[in-house]
Every structure is written in C-alpha cells, then in structure tokens.
Short mmCIF file of C-alpha atoms in Angstrom, two decimals:
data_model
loop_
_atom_site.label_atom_id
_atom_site.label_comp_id
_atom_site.label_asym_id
_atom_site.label_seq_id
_atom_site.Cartn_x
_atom_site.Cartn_y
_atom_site.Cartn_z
CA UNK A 247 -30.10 21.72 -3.60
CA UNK A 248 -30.56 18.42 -2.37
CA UNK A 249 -30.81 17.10 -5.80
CA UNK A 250 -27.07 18.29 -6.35
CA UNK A 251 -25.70 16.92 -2.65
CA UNK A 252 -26.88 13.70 -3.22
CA UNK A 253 -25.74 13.27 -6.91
CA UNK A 254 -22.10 14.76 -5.89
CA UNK A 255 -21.85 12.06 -2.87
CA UNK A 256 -22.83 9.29 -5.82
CA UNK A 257 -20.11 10.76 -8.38
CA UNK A 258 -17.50 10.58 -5.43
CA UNK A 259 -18.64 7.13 -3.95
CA UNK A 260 -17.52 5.82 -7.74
CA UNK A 261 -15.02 7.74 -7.68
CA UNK A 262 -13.41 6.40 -4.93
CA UNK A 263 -14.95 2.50 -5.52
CA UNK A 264 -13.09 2.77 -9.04
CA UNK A 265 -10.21 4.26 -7.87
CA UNK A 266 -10.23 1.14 -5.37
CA UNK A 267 -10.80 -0.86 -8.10
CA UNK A 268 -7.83 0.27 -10.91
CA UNK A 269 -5.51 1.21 -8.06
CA UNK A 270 -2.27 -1.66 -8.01
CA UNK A 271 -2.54 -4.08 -5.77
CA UNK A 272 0.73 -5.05 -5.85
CA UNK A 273 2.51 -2.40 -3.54
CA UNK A 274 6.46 -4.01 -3.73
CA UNK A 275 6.31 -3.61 -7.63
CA UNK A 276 5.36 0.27 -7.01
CA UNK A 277 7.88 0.38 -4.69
CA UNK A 278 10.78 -1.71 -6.79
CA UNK A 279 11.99 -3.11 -3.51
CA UNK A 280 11.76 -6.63 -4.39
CA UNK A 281 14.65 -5.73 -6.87
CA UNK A 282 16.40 -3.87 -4.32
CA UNK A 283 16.75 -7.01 -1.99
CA UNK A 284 17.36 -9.32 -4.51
CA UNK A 285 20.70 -7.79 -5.70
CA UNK A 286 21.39 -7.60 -1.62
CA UNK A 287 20.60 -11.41 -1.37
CA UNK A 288 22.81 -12.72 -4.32
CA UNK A 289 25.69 -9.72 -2.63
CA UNK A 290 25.65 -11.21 0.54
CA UNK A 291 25.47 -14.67 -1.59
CA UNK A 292 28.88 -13.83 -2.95
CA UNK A 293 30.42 -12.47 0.10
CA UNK A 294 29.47 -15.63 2.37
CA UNK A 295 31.12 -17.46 0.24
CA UNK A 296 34.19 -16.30 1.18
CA UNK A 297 36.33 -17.97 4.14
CA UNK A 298 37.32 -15.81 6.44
CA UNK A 299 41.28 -16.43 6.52
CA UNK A 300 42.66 -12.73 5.71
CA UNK A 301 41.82 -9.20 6.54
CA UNK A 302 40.10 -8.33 3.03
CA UNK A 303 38.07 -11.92 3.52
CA UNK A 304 36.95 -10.56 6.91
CA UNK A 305 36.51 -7.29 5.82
CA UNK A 306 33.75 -8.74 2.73
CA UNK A 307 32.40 -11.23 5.84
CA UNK A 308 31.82 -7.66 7.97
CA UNK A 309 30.10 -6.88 4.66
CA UNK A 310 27.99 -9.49 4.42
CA UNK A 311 26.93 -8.99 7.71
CA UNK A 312 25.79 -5.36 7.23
CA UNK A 313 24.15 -6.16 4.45
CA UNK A 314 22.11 -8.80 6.10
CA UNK A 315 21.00 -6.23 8.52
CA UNK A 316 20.40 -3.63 6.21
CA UNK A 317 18.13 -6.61 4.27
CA UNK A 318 15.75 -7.28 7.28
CA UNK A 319 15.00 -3.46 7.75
CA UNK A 320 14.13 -3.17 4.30
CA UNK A 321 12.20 -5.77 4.58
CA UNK A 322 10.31 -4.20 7.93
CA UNK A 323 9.89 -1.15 6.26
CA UNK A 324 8.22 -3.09 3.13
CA UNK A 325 5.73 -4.57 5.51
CA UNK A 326 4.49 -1.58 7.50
CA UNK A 327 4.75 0.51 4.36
CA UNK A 328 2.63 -2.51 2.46
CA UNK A 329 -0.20 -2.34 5.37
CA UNK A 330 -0.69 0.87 5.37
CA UNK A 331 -1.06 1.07 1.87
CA UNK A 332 -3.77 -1.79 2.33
CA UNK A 333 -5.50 0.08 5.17
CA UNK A 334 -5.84 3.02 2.46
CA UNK A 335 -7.14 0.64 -0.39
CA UNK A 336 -9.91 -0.19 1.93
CA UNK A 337 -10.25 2.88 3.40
CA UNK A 338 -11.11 4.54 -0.36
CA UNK A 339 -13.51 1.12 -1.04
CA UNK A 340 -15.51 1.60 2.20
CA UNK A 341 -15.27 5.64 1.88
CA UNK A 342 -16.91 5.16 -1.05
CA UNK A 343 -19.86 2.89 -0.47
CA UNK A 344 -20.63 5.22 2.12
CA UNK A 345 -20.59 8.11 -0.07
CA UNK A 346 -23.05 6.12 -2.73
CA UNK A 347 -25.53 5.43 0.56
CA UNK A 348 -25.40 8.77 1.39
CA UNK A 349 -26.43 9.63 -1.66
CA UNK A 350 -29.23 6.97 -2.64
CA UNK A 351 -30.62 7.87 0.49
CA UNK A 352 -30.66 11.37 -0.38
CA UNK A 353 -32.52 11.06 -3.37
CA UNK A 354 -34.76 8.62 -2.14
CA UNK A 355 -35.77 11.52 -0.06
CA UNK A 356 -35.88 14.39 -2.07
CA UNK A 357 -39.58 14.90 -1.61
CA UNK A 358 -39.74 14.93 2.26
CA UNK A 359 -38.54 16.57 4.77
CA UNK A 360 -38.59 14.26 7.44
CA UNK A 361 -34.91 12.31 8.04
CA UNK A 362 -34.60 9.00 7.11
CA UNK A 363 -35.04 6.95 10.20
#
C-alpha cells in the first residue's frame, strides 16, 4: 500500500512539474487582449485627431475619451488577471516538487515503520 501512495504522489509531482513546464507563459496572447487594445489605441488615435470645433467633433473627442478609460481598465484587469495566472504557474511547479518529495521519501521508507525524521 505504501508502494502505490508513494508512486501516485511521484506520477502527480510530474504531472504537475510538466504541466508547469508546457503550460504558456505568455498569458495576454491566451487572452487576445493585446489585440483588443491595440485597435482601441489607433481608435482613440483617429479620434484625437480631430479638433474639437463642432458638435459631431466633440461628440468623437467624448469618444476618445471613453475609450481612453475603457483602455486603462483593460489594462488593470490584464495585470491582476496576468498575476494570478503567475501565482498558479508556480503554485502547480512547487505543488509538484512537493508531491515528488513526498513520494521519494515514501519509498525510501518502504521497509520501516518508523517516520522519517
């Protein structure tokens, strides 16, 4: 019974340390956001350009200006939702060098039945 604990904590330590290993890095291609904000950029590009001297040129500078805002929280929400993703990535590489201890030390003692100290 042992046996089978400690070779199921090694298959789910590499598991998890592959997994950590082939998982994308890169979390604002997964998320396609950096194309999101780049169409908003050259938008608000455009609609800066304008002047300002009629209703529909302050109407597209109102625009601008809501899309400027809307910009910066996607850009917050990029950040927090990059960190956490992070915090995961190492969560699964240190979940699973602790799962490939637990298991080493397992069968290391498979003939005793004192607790490794």
């Amino acid at each position: 019974m042992k046996l089978i604990k400690s070779v199921v904590n090694i298959l789910i330590g590499l598991f998890l340390v592959i997994f950590f290993i082939v998982l994308d890095y890169n979390y604002f291609e997964l998320l396609d956001a950096k194309y999101d904000i780049s169409i908003a950029a050259s938008q608000m590009q455009n609609i800066q350009s304008v002047s300002g001297n009629t209703i529909d040129e302050a109407y597209y500078q109102q625009m601008g200006s809501i899309l400027d805002g809307f910009c910066s929280l996607q850009t917050g929400v990029l950040i927090n939702t990059a960190a956490i993703c992070t915090m995961l990535h190492v969560l699964f590489l240190v979940a699973g060098i602790a799962f490939i201890n637990v298991g080493v030390a397992g069968l290391f003692t498979l003939n005793s039945n004192k607790a490794v100290t």
